[in-house]
Coordinates of N, CA and C in Angstrom, one line a residue:
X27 N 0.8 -1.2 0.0 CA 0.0 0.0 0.0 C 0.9 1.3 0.0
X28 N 1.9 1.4 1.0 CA 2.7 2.7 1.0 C 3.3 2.8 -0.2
X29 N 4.0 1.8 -0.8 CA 4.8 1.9 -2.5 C 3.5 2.5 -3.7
X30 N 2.2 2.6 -3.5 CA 1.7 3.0 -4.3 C 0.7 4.3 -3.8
X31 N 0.5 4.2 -2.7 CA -0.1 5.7 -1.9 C 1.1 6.6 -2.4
X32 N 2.7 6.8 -2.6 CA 3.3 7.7 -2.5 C 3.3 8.1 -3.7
X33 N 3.0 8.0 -4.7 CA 2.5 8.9 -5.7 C 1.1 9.2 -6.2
X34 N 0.3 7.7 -5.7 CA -1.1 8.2 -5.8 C -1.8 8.6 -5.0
X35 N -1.6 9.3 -4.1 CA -2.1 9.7 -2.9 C -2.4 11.2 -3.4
X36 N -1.2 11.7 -3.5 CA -1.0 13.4 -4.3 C -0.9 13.6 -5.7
X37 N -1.2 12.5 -6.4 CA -1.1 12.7 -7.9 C 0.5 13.3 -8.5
X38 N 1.5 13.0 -7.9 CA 2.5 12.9 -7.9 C 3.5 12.5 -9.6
X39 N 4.0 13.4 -10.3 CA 4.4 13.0 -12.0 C 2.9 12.8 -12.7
X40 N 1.5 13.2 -11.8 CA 0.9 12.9 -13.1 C 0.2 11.1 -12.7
X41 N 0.4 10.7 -11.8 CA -0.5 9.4 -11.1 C -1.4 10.0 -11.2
X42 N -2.2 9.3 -11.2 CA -4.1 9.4 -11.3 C -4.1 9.4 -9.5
X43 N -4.8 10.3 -9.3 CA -5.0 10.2 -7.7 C -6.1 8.6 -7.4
X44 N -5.8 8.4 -5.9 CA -6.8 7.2 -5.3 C -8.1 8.2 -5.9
X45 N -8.8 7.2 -6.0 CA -10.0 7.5 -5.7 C -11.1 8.3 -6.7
X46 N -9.8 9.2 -7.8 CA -10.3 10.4 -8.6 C -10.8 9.6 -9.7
X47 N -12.2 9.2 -9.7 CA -13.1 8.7 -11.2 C -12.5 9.1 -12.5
X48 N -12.5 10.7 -12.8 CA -12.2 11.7 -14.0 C -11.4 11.0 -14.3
X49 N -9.9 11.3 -13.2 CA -8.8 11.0 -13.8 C -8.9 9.1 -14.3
X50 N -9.2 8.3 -13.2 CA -8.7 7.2 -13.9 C -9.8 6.1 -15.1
X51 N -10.6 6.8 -15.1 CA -11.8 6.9 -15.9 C -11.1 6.3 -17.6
X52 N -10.2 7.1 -18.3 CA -9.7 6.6 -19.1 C -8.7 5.5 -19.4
X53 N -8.0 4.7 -18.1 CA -7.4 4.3 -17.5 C -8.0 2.9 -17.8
X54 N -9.3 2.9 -17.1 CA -9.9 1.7 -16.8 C -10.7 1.4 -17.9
X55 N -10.7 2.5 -18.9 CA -11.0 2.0 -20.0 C -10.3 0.9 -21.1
X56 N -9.3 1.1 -20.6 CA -8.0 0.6 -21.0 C -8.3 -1.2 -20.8
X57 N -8.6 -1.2 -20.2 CA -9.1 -2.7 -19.4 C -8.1 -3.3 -18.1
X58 N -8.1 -4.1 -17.5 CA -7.2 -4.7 -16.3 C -6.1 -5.0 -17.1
X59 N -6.0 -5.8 -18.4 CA -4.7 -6.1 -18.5 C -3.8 -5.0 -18.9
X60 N -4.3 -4.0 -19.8 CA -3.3 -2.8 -19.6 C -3.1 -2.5 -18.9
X61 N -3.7 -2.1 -18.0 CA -3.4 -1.5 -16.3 C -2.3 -2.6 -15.5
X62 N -2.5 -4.2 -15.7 CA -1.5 -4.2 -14.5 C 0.0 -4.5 -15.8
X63 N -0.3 -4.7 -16.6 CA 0.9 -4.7 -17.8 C 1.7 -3.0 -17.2
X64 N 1.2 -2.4 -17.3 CA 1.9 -1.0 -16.9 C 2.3 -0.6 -15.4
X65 N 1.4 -1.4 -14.7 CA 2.0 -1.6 -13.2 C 3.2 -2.6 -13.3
X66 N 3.4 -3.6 -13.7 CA 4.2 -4.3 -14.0 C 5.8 -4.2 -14.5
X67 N 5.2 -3.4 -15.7 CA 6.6 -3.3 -16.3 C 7.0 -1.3 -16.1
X68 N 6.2 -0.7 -15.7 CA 6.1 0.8 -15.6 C 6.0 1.4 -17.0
X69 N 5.7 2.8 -16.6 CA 4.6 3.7 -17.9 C 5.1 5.2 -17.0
X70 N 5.7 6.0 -18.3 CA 6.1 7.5 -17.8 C 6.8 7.5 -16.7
X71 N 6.7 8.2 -15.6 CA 7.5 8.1 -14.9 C 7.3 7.5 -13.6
X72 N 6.0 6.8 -13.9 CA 6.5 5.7 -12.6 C 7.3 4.0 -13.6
X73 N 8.0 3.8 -12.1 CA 9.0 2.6 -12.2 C 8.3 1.2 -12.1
X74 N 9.0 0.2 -12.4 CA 8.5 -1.2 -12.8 C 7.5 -1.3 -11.7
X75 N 6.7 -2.0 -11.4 CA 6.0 -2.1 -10.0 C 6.0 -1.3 -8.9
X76 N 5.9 -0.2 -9.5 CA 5.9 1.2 -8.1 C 7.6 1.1 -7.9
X77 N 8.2 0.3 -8.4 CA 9.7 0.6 -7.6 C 9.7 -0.5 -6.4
X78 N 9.1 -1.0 -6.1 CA 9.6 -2.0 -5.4 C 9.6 -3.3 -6.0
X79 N 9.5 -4.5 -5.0 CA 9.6 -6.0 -5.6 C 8.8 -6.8 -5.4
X80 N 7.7 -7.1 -5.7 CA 6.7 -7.4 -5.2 C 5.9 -8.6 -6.4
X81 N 5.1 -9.3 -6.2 CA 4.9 -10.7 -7.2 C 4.1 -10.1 -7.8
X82 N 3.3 -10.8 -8.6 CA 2.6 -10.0 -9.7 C 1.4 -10.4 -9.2
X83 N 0.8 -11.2 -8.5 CA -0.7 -11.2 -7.9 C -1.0 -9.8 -6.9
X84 N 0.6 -9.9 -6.1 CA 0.5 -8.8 -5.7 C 0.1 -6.9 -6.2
X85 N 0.6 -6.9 -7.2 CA 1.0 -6.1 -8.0 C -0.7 -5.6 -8.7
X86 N -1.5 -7.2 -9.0 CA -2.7 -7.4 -9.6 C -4.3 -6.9 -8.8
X87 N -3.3 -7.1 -7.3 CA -4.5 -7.3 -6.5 C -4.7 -5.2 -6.2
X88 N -3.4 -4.5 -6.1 CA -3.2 -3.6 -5.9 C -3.9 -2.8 -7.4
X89 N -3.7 -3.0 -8.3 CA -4.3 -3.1 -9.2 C -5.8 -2.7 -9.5
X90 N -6.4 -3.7 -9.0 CA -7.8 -3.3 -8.8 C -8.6 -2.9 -7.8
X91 N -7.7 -2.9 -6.8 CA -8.0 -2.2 -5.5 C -8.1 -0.9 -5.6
X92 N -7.0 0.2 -6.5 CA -7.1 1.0 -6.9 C -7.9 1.9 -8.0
X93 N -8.0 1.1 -8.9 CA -9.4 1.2 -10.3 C -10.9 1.1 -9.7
X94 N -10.8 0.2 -8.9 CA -12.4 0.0 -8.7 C -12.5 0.7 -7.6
X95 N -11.7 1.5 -7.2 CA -12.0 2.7 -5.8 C -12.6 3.8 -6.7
X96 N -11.8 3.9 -8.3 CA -12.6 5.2 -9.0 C -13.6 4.4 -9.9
X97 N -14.4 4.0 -9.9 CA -15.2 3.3 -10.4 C -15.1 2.2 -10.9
X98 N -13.8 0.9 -11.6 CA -13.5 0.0 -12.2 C -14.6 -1.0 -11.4
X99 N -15.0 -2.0 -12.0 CA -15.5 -3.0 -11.9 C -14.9 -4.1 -12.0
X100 N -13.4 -4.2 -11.6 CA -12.3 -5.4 -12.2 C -12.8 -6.4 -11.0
X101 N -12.8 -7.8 -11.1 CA -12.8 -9.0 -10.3 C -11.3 -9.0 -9.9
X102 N -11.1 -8.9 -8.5 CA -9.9 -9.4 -7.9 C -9.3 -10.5 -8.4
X103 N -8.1 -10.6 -8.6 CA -7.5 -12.1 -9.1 C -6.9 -13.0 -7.6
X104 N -6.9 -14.2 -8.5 CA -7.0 -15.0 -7.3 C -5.1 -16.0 -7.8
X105 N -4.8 -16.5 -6.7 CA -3.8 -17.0 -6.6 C -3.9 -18.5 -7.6
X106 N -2.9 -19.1 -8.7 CA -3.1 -20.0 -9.3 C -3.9 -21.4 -8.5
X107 N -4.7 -21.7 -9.0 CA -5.7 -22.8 -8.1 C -6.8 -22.5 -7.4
X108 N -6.9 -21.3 -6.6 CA -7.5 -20.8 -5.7 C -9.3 -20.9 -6.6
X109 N -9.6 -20.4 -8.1 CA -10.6 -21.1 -7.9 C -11.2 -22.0 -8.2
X110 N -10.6 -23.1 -8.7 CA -10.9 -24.3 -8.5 C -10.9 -24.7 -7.2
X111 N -10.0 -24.8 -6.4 CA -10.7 -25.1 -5.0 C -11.7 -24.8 -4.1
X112 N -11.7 -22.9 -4.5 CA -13.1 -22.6 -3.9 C -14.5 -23.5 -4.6
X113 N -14.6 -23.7 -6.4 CA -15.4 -24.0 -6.9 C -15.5 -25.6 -6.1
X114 N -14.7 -26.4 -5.7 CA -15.0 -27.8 -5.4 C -15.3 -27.5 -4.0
X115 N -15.0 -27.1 -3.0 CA -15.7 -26.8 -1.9 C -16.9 -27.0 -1.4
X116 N -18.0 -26.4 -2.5 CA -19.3 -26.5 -2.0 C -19.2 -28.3 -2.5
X117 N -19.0 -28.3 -3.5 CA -19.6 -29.7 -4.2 C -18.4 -31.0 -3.2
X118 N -17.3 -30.9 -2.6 CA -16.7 -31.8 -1.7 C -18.2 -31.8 -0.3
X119 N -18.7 -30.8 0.0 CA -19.2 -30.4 1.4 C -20.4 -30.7 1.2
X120 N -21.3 -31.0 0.5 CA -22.5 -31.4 -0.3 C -22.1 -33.1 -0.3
X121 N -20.5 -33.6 -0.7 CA -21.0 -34.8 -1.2 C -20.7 -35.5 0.6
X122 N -19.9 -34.9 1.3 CA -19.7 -35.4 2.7 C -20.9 -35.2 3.6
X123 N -21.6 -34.2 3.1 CA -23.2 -34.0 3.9 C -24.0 -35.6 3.8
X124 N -24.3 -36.2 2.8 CA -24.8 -37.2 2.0 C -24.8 -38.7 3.3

């Protein structure tokens, strides 16, 4: 959170502020994978992943945390497997009810 509040917090080079619709409005038009492709590898003058080192779910999750604060509708990504295991869950707990 603090590696990406410090320039989006104040709009800082031109970050899209948290939260500002206007600004990230064309942004999120772009769709999720531009957005974290550019978080990722960096765009103008912000650095690869905010400048720090961080995994790329992580990177994904911040991502839309930040888009859908100004209106984005992006689904959170989930960790490789994660949903398939949630998806069998009901259906394991359903067949153990039996």
């Amino acid at each position: 959170k603090a590696q990406c509040t410090a320039c989006h917090t104040a709009g800082v080079v031109g970050a899209p502020k948290f939260g500002d619709a206007a600004a990230w409005a064309p942004r999120i038009q772009t769709g999720y994978d531009a957005l974290l492709n550019a978080a990722l590898k960096g765009k103008n003058a912000m650095a690869a992943q905010g400048g720090g080192e961080f995994q790329d779910l992580e990177i994904g999750r911040a991502v839309v945390y930040m888009a859908n604060a100004a209106g984005g509708k992006f689904a959170e990504p989930q960790a490789a497997g994660a949903p398939a295991e949630a998806a069998s869950a009901p259906a394991e707990a359903a067949s153990a009810a039996k």
